[in-house]
C-alpha cells in the first residue's frame, strides 16, 4: 500500500528555515515523480516544486532560490528545505506522487502545517 | 505561466442533479489536465487524469472531457458525499499550476 507521511512543520519566524520530510512506503522515492503542493489557510492549491524520476528539479517563481527539493534513497524520503521564510509561505504543505513523469498526482500525504510568524 | 480559470467559483446544487465545472487554460495544454476533489480538512484526491481518464476507484458518475484550452468535469446524479471543492491542474508546462477551485454545496 502506498503511503506518504509528511512531518517537520511548525512555527518559525520570518527569515527562518525549516525542513519538511515526506516518508514514503509502498514504492521507491528515488525512481518516482514527486512534488510539493501547498495550501494557505482558506485558499486554493498552489504548486511549489517537482523532482522527476531522473532527478531534475523545478520550482515555482514564488519559492525559487529559497526552497530546495531533494530525496534520500536510503531513507526513502522526500524533503523540502525552506529558507528565508516569509509570512506568505504559511500553508499546509502536501507531498504528492505521480505514477509517471508529468502526470497528475495519484497519491497525496496528509499535509504538514507551516506557520511563519513573529 | 499557464493560468487555469475555473467556473463557477461556487455552486449550490440538489442531489441527483447533473453538475458541470469548466476549466479554461490561458494557452493550449493538449490533454495534460487533471481534476481533484478536496473535502474539508482532507488531502486532495485525483478523480480524472489526462482530461478524460478516470482514476482507479473513482465512482463512474465522475467524467471529464476536453482538450487544448477548454475542459469539463461532469458529475452525473450528484450525491451528498460529493460536497467538496474541485480543482483542475495542468502538467503540460512548467511551472505547473492549479485552477482557483470550485466549491460545490449540496442543498
Coordinates of C-alpha atoms in Angstrom, one line a residue, chain A residues 5-64:
Chain A
X5 CA 3.6 10.9 5.7
X6 CA 4.8 14.5 6.0
X7 CA 6.5 15.9 9.0
X8 CA 8.6 18.9 10.0
X9 CA 6.1 21.6 10.0
X10 CA 5.7 24.2 12.8
X11 CA 6.0 27.8 13.8
X12 CA 9.0 29.7 12.5
X13 CA 10.0 33.4 12.5
X14 CA 10.2 35.3 9.3
X15 CA 13.6 34.8 7.7
X16 CA 14.0 31.4 9.4
X17 CA 14.4 27.9 8.0
X18 CA 12.5 24.6 8.1
X19 CA 13.0 21.2 6.5
X20 CA 9.9 19.2 5.7
X21 CA 10.1 15.5 5.2
X22 CA 7.8 13.1 3.4
X23 CA 8.4 9.5 4.3
X24 CA 7.2 7.1 1.6
X25 CA 6.2 3.4 1.8
X26 CA 4.9 1.0 -0.8
X27 CA 7.2 2.4 -3.6
X28 CA 10.7 3.8 -4.1
X29 CA 11.1 7.5 -3.9
X30 CA 14.3 7.6 -5.9
X31 CA 12.6 6.4 -9.2
X32 CA 9.4 8.4 -8.9
X33 CA 7.9 11.7 -9.9
X34 CA 7.1 13.7 -6.8
X35 CA 6.1 17.2 -5.9
X36 CA 5.3 19.6 -3.1
X37 CA 2.0 21.4 -3.2
X38 CA 0.8 23.9 -0.6
X39 CA -2.4 25.5 0.5
X40 CA -2.6 28.7 2.5
X41 CA -5.4 28.8 5.1
X42 CA -8.8 29.1 3.4
X43 CA -7.2 29.3 0.0
X44 CA -6.7 27.0 -3.1
X45 CA -3.9 24.7 -4.0
X46 CA -0.5 26.1 -5.1
X47 CA 2.1 24.1 -6.9
X48 CA 5.6 24.5 -5.3
X49 CA 8.2 22.2 -6.7
X50 CA 8.8 18.9 -8.5
X51 CA 11.5 16.3 -8.7
X52 CA 11.4 14.0 -11.7
X53 CA 12.3 10.3 -11.8
X54 CA 15.6 11.2 -13.4
X55 CA 16.4 13.8 -10.7
X56 CA 15.6 17.1 -12.5
X57 CA 14.0 19.7 -10.2
X58 CA 11.9 22.8 -10.8
X59 CA 10.3 25.4 -8.6
X60 CA 7.5 28.0 -8.6
X61 CA 8.8 31.5 -9.1
X62 CA 7.5 32.4 -5.6
X63 CA 10.0 30.0 -3.9
X64 CA 12.8 29.8 -6.4

